[in-house]
Amino acid sequence: MNIPVVLAILVVFAFLAFRKANLFILALAWWIGAFVFFRFGFTAPIPASVISIYMGIVSLATLAFVSSSEQRREEVSRPLLRLMTEKRFAPLLAATIIAIPALAAANVYVQMNVPIEPPFFPRTIHPASPPEITVHEKKISIDLGDNPFRELEKSNPQEFRQHVENGRRVYYQNCVFCHGDNLAGNGMFVHGLDPIPTNFADGDTIANLRETFLFWRASKGGPGLPEEGGPWNSAMPAWEKILKEDEIWDAVLFLYEFTGERPRAREEHAQ
Amino acid sequence: MNGVRSKQLLFVLGPLTGLVMFGAVIIVATFLTNREYREPDRAPIAIVDPTPRASGLADEAAAADAAAKAKPYVEAEYRRFPVVGSRVAIWAVAQLHLLFAAFVLAVPIFALIIEVIGYKTGDKRYDRLAHEFSKLLSVSFSLTATFGAFLTFMLIALYPKFTNYLMSVFSPTFLPYVLLFFAEAFFLYTYYYGWGKFHPLVHIALGAGLNLVGTGIMLIANSWLTFMMSPRGISDSGALISLEDAINNYTWMPINVHRIIANVAFGGSVAAAYAAFKFLAADTDEERAHYDWMGYIGNFVAIISFLPLPFAGYWLAKEIYAYSQTLGLTMMGGAFSWLFIIQAVLIGNLFLGANYYLWLGMGRVEGAQPFQRFVKYLLVAIVLCFMIWATPRSIIATVSEIRAMGGSTHPILGFFGVMSAKNTAVNILILTTFMSFLLYRRTGRTATVSWAKTGQAVQLLIFGAAAVFVIFLGVYGYFVEASVRIGLSVPQVSSVLFAMVSISVIDIFLFRRPKLTGEVRWGRIPAISQYVLIFIAVTFTWLMGLMGYVRSGLRQHWHVYGVIRDTSPDAFTPTLGFATQVVSVTVLLFFVLIGFVFWLASLHDRPDFEAGTKAS
């Protein structure tokens, strides 16, 4: 949070409450305050697309509130009527008439005056996996399969640890350069890549996926991504050409062990 | 004597003259024939050797004849619909059929409920209201059947191979379907035309029969379309092994439940839009009062049915994941995930619209002013939940915005993009809407029972406890694995349902013999409220079209997922913009047609035409 901005907004609202401002002024203040909060109130800025959604909601809610009762409708329309009908407000009315298109023009200027950037390709977070893949001439079901070493976690913890350790070795010999020391998608090559490598440590991404999905992504890499949602431009190699099947499964185990996440379980059909 | 000779001469000369004339004809004909053009004498080889062109034409005709005779029968895989293509054509027709079918199934459900309320309470207003709702049925039923036939012919004509396969699997269900359809026609027309003609219980039984048969039809049709999505009961090559499994596939029951609830919500909203249309066109205060009340009831039915809908949706999504991880990921994380942001925006607007209508409705009641002060708190809760629900998981951002955020996920908003946050938001939205309804219900009444204060405190406690519990589970969901997190939605839903039921029960006893502090002045509501009802109906319809596209489009390049591949030129996923345009046009067509239904229903109330007078 950008504390000074948040405090400034609070001070303005406290002042308006103290002055018992008219509903019209308050509604205007809410709208502007919300925009300032979303635009400048966060240290990591919110993208414009999300601000548009939020401001759409705020606009609708503000309109709903000011028109939700006869008293409020009357209260909010009174200053507008006075502005438009009383002679002493004529200069203010003229200024308002000029300000509205001027603000629209200023908005267009701000929207257009942006630095030149590479074209933007909206991508889906999780590409859809095929139901089945073939790795080293072995068919592996992505929909119905499981990590063959996962069951060792309970049946033979010692052997399970060996697989995790092997996965650690595989990761730090092959994956670390892009996905980083701490698995946060910030390896030394990251600045040359777009899209950036997946962050395994964000507490969410791999927790929503099954191990077979990760196996598919690792074994088939960028070339194995589906046509839907492309172009992908992923630099991820197809690791099946370098690693053995067991090594990929071990690396998947390591990802979950290191991050403390649990893989998504297979959903069961409700009978 | 001379006379006799003359007769003998004539007897001889007659045939002679005839012979001469015959000879003359022969001579003249021979002369003319001899002067006719004749081919010059040629060597025999020139006669059998025609010109190259004539030979070519003859060969071509012979070849065409032979080819026509030898043409084998080949079953067409696809046929092309002109201009818009087969997919858009079948999409629009199927959607229109579904919208009318949903309306025809929904109206009898709540018409029957209202009729039963009228019968139990003895209040004739409810009976009249139920009858008025059912006026919309008969034309809608005809349009549903027409679009159903249209859809069937389109399937046979445009997708013959795929249709043939579906028939091979589901042919045993066709006869029951047709028989149920006949039964539905019987019940529907008897229910409508028999209004007031039978004993009320007989009429209610007819209504129950209509609902039962209508639901049966829907269940059968649902088995066909859910099989396309999650086929079951077939061999690897697609041959039928078990019809029971094919019907009871993974998504059949969730779709059944989801559709029954959604149909009632949709039907209620369209009926409320009809009332709004009549309210706006009303000439007298009596008419306005009646249609205001009708709109209120229709909207009440719509919103009450709408509240459990998200949970039915979660169940459906869970079964989709259970059937295929690929389908689940395509839906929630892949190509279709952005449609859920559009869905969230629409549903958020529905909640906002529903609450707004209730707040406007407080203006009908004298002495509702004290309740208006709660509106801002309810609005803040709605706005926060709406924002959380509409926050995308995969944010559209420029490269510089992504760099400024430190990755493709925002460090704070990222928490709002996942299921824990969404589930919590929708549950709180439901609780808030329920609270708005409760406040509306209290306008103009004061509880007089001795335990009124305690009762209200308990209600508040239950409400607060449910809200805290829902938020706690939402936060807890961030710290557990996905399968546990999904399971948390059950106690969240249960606590909300428990709160709504228990608070309602307390409320009924609390306001048993209330002190009336203000009269409900039906019809005294601003016109904007009626546009809100129309907005809610349009949004519901649009939402149905959009989510129907998601469900059907998930199969991507499969007619029957994993069994019958779509090899037509339309086997690609259209852009979101194109899909929303098709949905919009279909919704527009539906409202044009339903406007026609409204107009036909309004003819019923018009005076008969008499020559020399103008019908009003």
mmCIF file of C-alpha atoms in Angstrom, chain B residues 84-271:
data_model
loop_
_atom_site.group_PDB
_atom_site.id
_atom_site.type_symbol
_atom_site.label_atom_id
_atom_site.label_comp_id
_atom_site.label_asym_id
_atom_site.label_seq_id
_atom_site.Cartn_x
_atom_site.Cartn_y
_atom_site.Cartn_z
ATOM 1 C CA VAL B 84 -23.046 -17.497 -41.560
ATOM 2 C CA GLY B 85 -21.887 -21.124 -41.726
ATOM 3 C CA SER B 86 -23.236 -24.225 -40.039
ATOM 4 C CA ARG B 87 -21.907 -23.614 -36.546
ATOM 5 C CA VAL B 88 -23.358 -20.145 -36.085
ATOM 6 C CA ALA B 89 -26.672 -21.304 -37.577
ATOM 7 C CA ILE B 90 -26.993 -24.308 -35.268
ATOM 8 C CA TRP B 91 -25.717 -22.254 -32.328
ATOM 9 C CA ALA B 92 -28.414 -19.591 -32.741
ATOM 10 C CA VAL B 93 -31.244 -22.068 -33.300
ATOM 11 C CA ALA B 94 -30.200 -24.274 -30.366
ATOM 12 C CA GLN B 95 -29.905 -21.243 -28.098
ATOM 13 C CA LEU B 96 -33.333 -19.913 -29.070
ATOM 14 C CA HIS B 97 -34.863 -23.354 -28.559
ATOM 15 C CA LEU B 98 -33.230 -23.585 -25.159
ATOM 16 C CA LEU B 99 -34.341 -20.136 -24.034
ATOM 17 C CA PHE B 100 -37.968 -20.799 -24.932
ATOM 18 C CA ALA B 101 -37.788 -24.295 -23.446
ATOM 19 C CA ALA B 102 -36.390 -22.846 -20.207
ATOM 20 C CA PHE B 103 -39.230 -20.342 -20.096
ATOM 21 C CA VAL B 104 -41.880 -22.985 -20.806
ATOM 22 C CA LEU B 105 -40.470 -25.235 -18.076
ATOM 23 C CA ALA B 106 -40.066 -22.445 -15.555
ATOM 24 C CA VAL B 107 -43.389 -20.647 -15.759
ATOM 25 C CA PRO B 108 -45.459 -23.718 -14.744
ATOM 26 C CA ILE B 109 -43.185 -24.252 -11.718
ATOM 27 C CA PHE B 110 -43.801 -20.875 -10.155
ATOM 28 C CA ALA B 111 -47.349 -20.558 -11.546
ATOM 29 C CA LEU B 112 -48.166 -23.750 -9.659
ATOM 30 C CA ILE B 113 -46.455 -22.517 -6.478
ATOM 31 C CA ILE B 114 -48.379 -19.226 -6.647
ATOM 32 C CA GLU B 115 -51.618 -21.094 -7.362
ATOM 33 C CA VAL B 116 -51.038 -23.324 -4.330
ATOM 34 C CA ILE B 117 -50.359 -20.242 -2.165
ATOM 35 C CA GLY B 118 -53.616 -18.746 -3.469
ATOM 36 C CA TYR B 119 -55.513 -21.946 -2.709
ATOM 37 C CA LYS B 120 -54.078 -22.252 0.804
ATOM 38 C CA THR B 121 -54.541 -18.588 1.742
ATOM 39 C CA GLY B 122 -57.807 -18.094 -0.130
ATOM 40 C CA ASP B 123 -56.375 -14.881 -1.587
ATOM 41 C CA LYS B 124 -57.773 -14.626 -5.123
ATOM 42 C CA ARG B 125 -55.003 -12.246 -6.159
ATOM 43 C CA TYR B 126 -52.534 -15.132 -6.251
ATOM 44 C CA ASP B 127 -54.830 -17.215 -8.414
ATOM 45 C CA ARG B 128 -55.235 -14.339 -10.879
ATOM 46 C CA LEU B 129 -51.486 -13.788 -10.873
ATOM 47 C CA ALA B 130 -50.762 -17.456 -11.587
ATOM 48 C CA HIS B 131 -53.335 -17.367 -14.400
ATOM 49 C CA GLU B 132 -51.741 -14.274 -15.868
ATOM 50 C CA PHE B 133 -48.302 -15.919 -15.823
ATOM 51 C CA SER B 134 -49.723 -18.975 -17.553
ATOM 52 C CA LYS B 135 -51.122 -16.781 -20.352
ATOM 53 C CA LEU B 136 -47.570 -16.529 -21.629
ATOM 54 C CA LEU B 137 -47.293 -20.303 -21.911
ATOM 55 C CA SER B 138 -49.242 -21.485 -24.928
ATOM 56 C CA VAL B 139 -47.531 -19.346 -27.582
ATOM 57 C CA SER B 140 -44.147 -19.953 -25.947
ATOM 58 C CA PHE B 141 -44.826 -23.701 -26.056
ATOM 59 C CA SER B 142 -45.530 -23.519 -29.803
ATOM 60 C CA LEU B 143 -42.359 -21.511 -30.383
ATOM 61 C CA THR B 144 -40.343 -23.996 -28.301
ATOM 62 C CA ALA B 145 -41.656 -26.906 -30.360
ATOM 63 C CA THR B 146 -41.049 -25.029 -33.614
ATOM 64 C CA PHE B 147 -37.463 -24.231 -32.674
ATOM 65 C CA GLY B 148 -37.014 -27.834 -31.494
ATOM 66 C CA ALA B 149 -38.113 -29.133 -34.898
ATOM 67 C CA PHE B 150 -35.937 -26.501 -36.580
ATOM 68 C CA LEU B 151 -32.952 -27.637 -34.528
ATOM 69 C CA THR B 152 -33.566 -31.307 -35.359
ATOM 70 C CA PHE B 153 -33.787 -30.630 -39.095
ATOM 71 C CA MET B 154 -30.702 -28.441 -38.936
ATOM 72 C CA LEU B 155 -28.782 -31.192 -37.162
ATOM 73 C CA ILE B 156 -29.843 -33.794 -39.711
ATOM 74 C CA ALA B 157 -29.133 -31.498 -42.657
ATOM 75 C CA LEU B 158 -25.884 -29.855 -41.498
ATOM 76 C CA TYR B 159 -24.285 -32.500 -39.275
ATOM 77 C CA PRO B 160 -25.721 -35.789 -40.592
ATOM 78 C CA LYS B 161 -22.879 -38.103 -39.515
ATOM 79 C CA PHE B 162 -22.695 -36.789 -35.974
ATOM 80 C CA THR B 163 -26.498 -36.785 -35.657
ATOM 81 C CA ASN B 164 -26.561 -40.351 -36.890
ATOM 82 C CA TYR B 165 -24.082 -41.333 -34.181
ATOM 83 C CA LEU B 166 -26.125 -39.658 -31.439
ATOM 84 C CA MET B 167 -29.186 -41.488 -32.754
ATOM 85 C CA SER B 168 -27.331 -44.793 -32.653
ATOM 86 C CA VAL B 169 -26.589 -44.262 -28.962
ATOM 87 C CA PHE B 170 -29.822 -42.635 -27.803
ATOM 88 C CA SER B 171 -32.511 -44.039 -30.109
ATOM 89 C CA PRO B 172 -34.224 -45.894 -27.198
ATOM 90 C CA THR B 173 -34.863 -42.534 -25.547
ATOM 91 C CA PHE B 174 -36.628 -40.982 -28.524
ATOM 92 C CA LEU B 175 -39.994 -42.703 -28.166
ATOM 93 C CA PRO B 176 -40.383 -41.811 -24.452
ATOM 94 C CA TYR B 177 -39.356 -38.270 -25.366
ATOM 95 C CA VAL B 178 -42.087 -37.963 -28.004
ATOM 96 C CA LEU B 179 -44.692 -39.522 -25.708
ATOM 97 C CA LEU B 180 -43.741 -37.124 -22.919
ATOM 98 C CA PHE B 181 -44.043 -34.285 -25.379
ATOM 99 C CA PHE B 182 -47.608 -35.304 -26.200
ATOM 100 C CA ALA B 183 -48.315 -35.549 -22.469
ATOM 101 C CA GLU B 184 -46.851 -32.076 -21.964
ATOM 102 C CA ALA B 185 -49.147 -30.649 -24.662
ATOM 103 C CA PHE B 186 -52.113 -32.346 -22.961
ATOM 104 C CA PHE B 187 -51.261 -31.039 -19.490
ATOM 105 C CA LEU B 188 -50.261 -27.570 -20.652
ATOM 106 C CA TYR B 189 -53.403 -26.837 -22.631
ATOM 107 C CA THR B 190 -55.685 -28.462 -20.066
ATOM 108 C CA TYR B 191 -53.961 -26.478 -17.322
ATOM 109 C CA TYR B 192 -54.323 -23.199 -19.190
ATOM 110 C CA TYR B 193 -57.802 -23.600 -20.710
ATOM 111 C CA GLY B 194 -59.121 -25.379 -17.631
ATOM 112 C CA TRP B 195 -58.373 -22.441 -15.321
ATOM 113 C CA GLY B 196 -61.379 -22.002 -13.062
ATOM 114 C CA LYS B 197 -63.249 -24.849 -14.791
ATOM 115 C CA PHE B 198 -62.218 -27.650 -12.432
ATOM 116 C CA HIS B 199 -62.034 -28.145 -8.694
ATOM 117 C CA PRO B 200 -58.880 -26.283 -7.532
ATOM 118 C CA LEU B 201 -57.222 -29.507 -6.413
ATOM 119 C CA VAL B 202 -57.811 -31.115 -9.825
ATOM 120 C CA HIS B 203 -56.330 -28.042 -11.456
ATOM 121 C CA ILE B 204 -53.343 -28.121 -9.126
ATOM 122 C CA ALA B 205 -52.876 -31.810 -9.995
ATOM 123 C CA LEU B 206 -52.862 -30.867 -13.682
ATOM 124 C CA GLY B 207 -50.173 -28.278 -12.922
ATOM 125 C CA ALA B 208 -48.132 -30.871 -11.027
ATOM 126 C CA GLY B 209 -48.458 -33.250 -13.994
ATOM 127 C CA LEU B 210 -47.292 -30.520 -16.336
ATOM 128 C CA ASN B 211 -44.216 -29.878 -14.214
ATOM 129 C CA LEU B 212 -43.428 -33.558 -13.871
ATOM 130 C CA VAL B 213 -43.663 -34.222 -17.593
ATOM 131 C CA GLY B 214 -41.746 -31.057 -18.488
ATOM 132 C CA THR B 215 -38.920 -32.031 -16.146
ATOM 133 C CA GLY B 216 -38.873 -35.530 -17.673
ATOM 134 C CA ILE B 217 -38.452 -34.061 -21.156
ATOM 135 C CA MET B 218 -35.614 -31.889 -19.955
ATOM 136 C CA LEU B 219 -33.836 -34.808 -18.272
ATOM 137 C CA ILE B 220 -33.893 -36.823 -21.503
ATOM 138 C CA ALA B 221 -32.629 -33.925 -23.634
ATOM 139 C CA ASN B 222 -29.942 -33.201 -21.041
ATOM 140 C CA SER B 223 -28.613 -36.744 -21.376
ATOM 141 C CA TRP B 224 -27.950 -36.161 -25.091
ATOM 142 C CA LEU B 225 -26.051 -32.930 -24.661
ATOM 143 C CA THR B 226 -24.101 -33.964 -21.563
ATOM 144 C CA PHE B 227 -23.061 -37.161 -23.299
ATOM 145 C CA MET B 228 -21.438 -34.985 -25.969
ATOM 146 C CA MET B 229 -19.353 -33.388 -23.243
ATOM 147 C CA SER B 230 -18.569 -36.323 -20.961
ATOM 148 C CA PRO B 231 -19.368 -39.530 -22.891
ATOM 149 C CA ARG B 232 -19.665 -42.708 -20.902
ATOM 150 C CA GLY B 233 -21.015 -46.229 -21.395
ATOM 151 C CA ILE B 234 -19.353 -46.701 -24.778
ATOM 152 C CA SER B 235 -16.446 -48.730 -26.156
ATOM 153 C CA ASP B 236 -13.141 -47.239 -27.335
ATOM 154 C CA SER B 237 -14.547 -46.990 -30.834
ATOM 155 C CA GLY B 238 -17.753 -45.332 -29.608
ATOM 156 C CA ALA B 239 -20.106 -48.338 -29.716
ATOM 157 C CA LEU B 240 -22.815 -48.299 -27.064
ATOM 158 C CA ILE B 241 -22.212 -50.643 -24.136
ATOM 159 C CA SER B 242 -24.577 -49.276 -21.502
ATOM 160 C CA LEU B 243 -27.373 -46.817 -22.235
ATOM 161 C CA GLU B 244 -27.792 -46.238 -18.509
ATOM 162 C CA ASP B 245 -24.183 -45.079 -18.195
ATOM 163 C CA ALA B 246 -24.487 -42.981 -21.352
ATOM 164 C CA ILE B 247 -27.452 -41.187 -19.811
ATOM 165 C CA ASN B 248 -26.047 -40.963 -16.294
ATOM 166 C CA ASN B 249 -22.714 -39.553 -17.394
ATOM 167 C CA TYR B 250 -20.530 -37.312 -15.222
ATOM 168 C CA THR B 251 -22.226 -34.027 -16.034
ATOM 169 C CA TRP B 252 -25.851 -35.187 -16.440
ATOM 170 C CA MET B 253 -27.098 -34.747 -12.870
ATOM 171 C CA PRO B 254 -25.242 -31.465 -12.195
ATOM 172 C CA ILE B 255 -26.698 -30.061 -15.438
ATOM 173 C CA ASN B 256 -30.178 -31.270 -14.466
ATOM 174 C CA VAL B 257 -30.011 -29.533 -11.099
ATOM 175 C CA HIS B 258 -28.347 -26.427 -12.517
ATOM 176 C CA ARG B 259 -30.918 -26.108 -15.289
ATOM 177 C CA ILE B 260 -33.972 -26.609 -13.095
ATOM 178 C CA ILE B 261 -32.810 -23.848 -10.749
ATOM 179 C CA ALA B 262 -31.646 -21.572 -13.575
ATOM 180 C CA ASN B 263 -34.881 -22.079 -15.513
ATOM 181 C CA VAL B 264 -36.952 -20.876 -12.581
ATOM 182 C CA ALA B 265 -34.687 -17.856 -12.086
ATOM 183 C CA PHE B 266 -34.803 -17.066 -15.800
ATOM 184 C CA GLY B 267 -38.575 -17.608 -16.078
ATOM 185 C CA GLY B 268 -39.199 -15.415 -13.034
ATOM 186 C CA SER B 269 -37.086 -12.636 -14.474
ATOM 187 C CA VAL B 270 -38.816 -12.754 -17.890
ATOM 188 C CA ALA B 271 -42.245 -12.774 -16.220
#
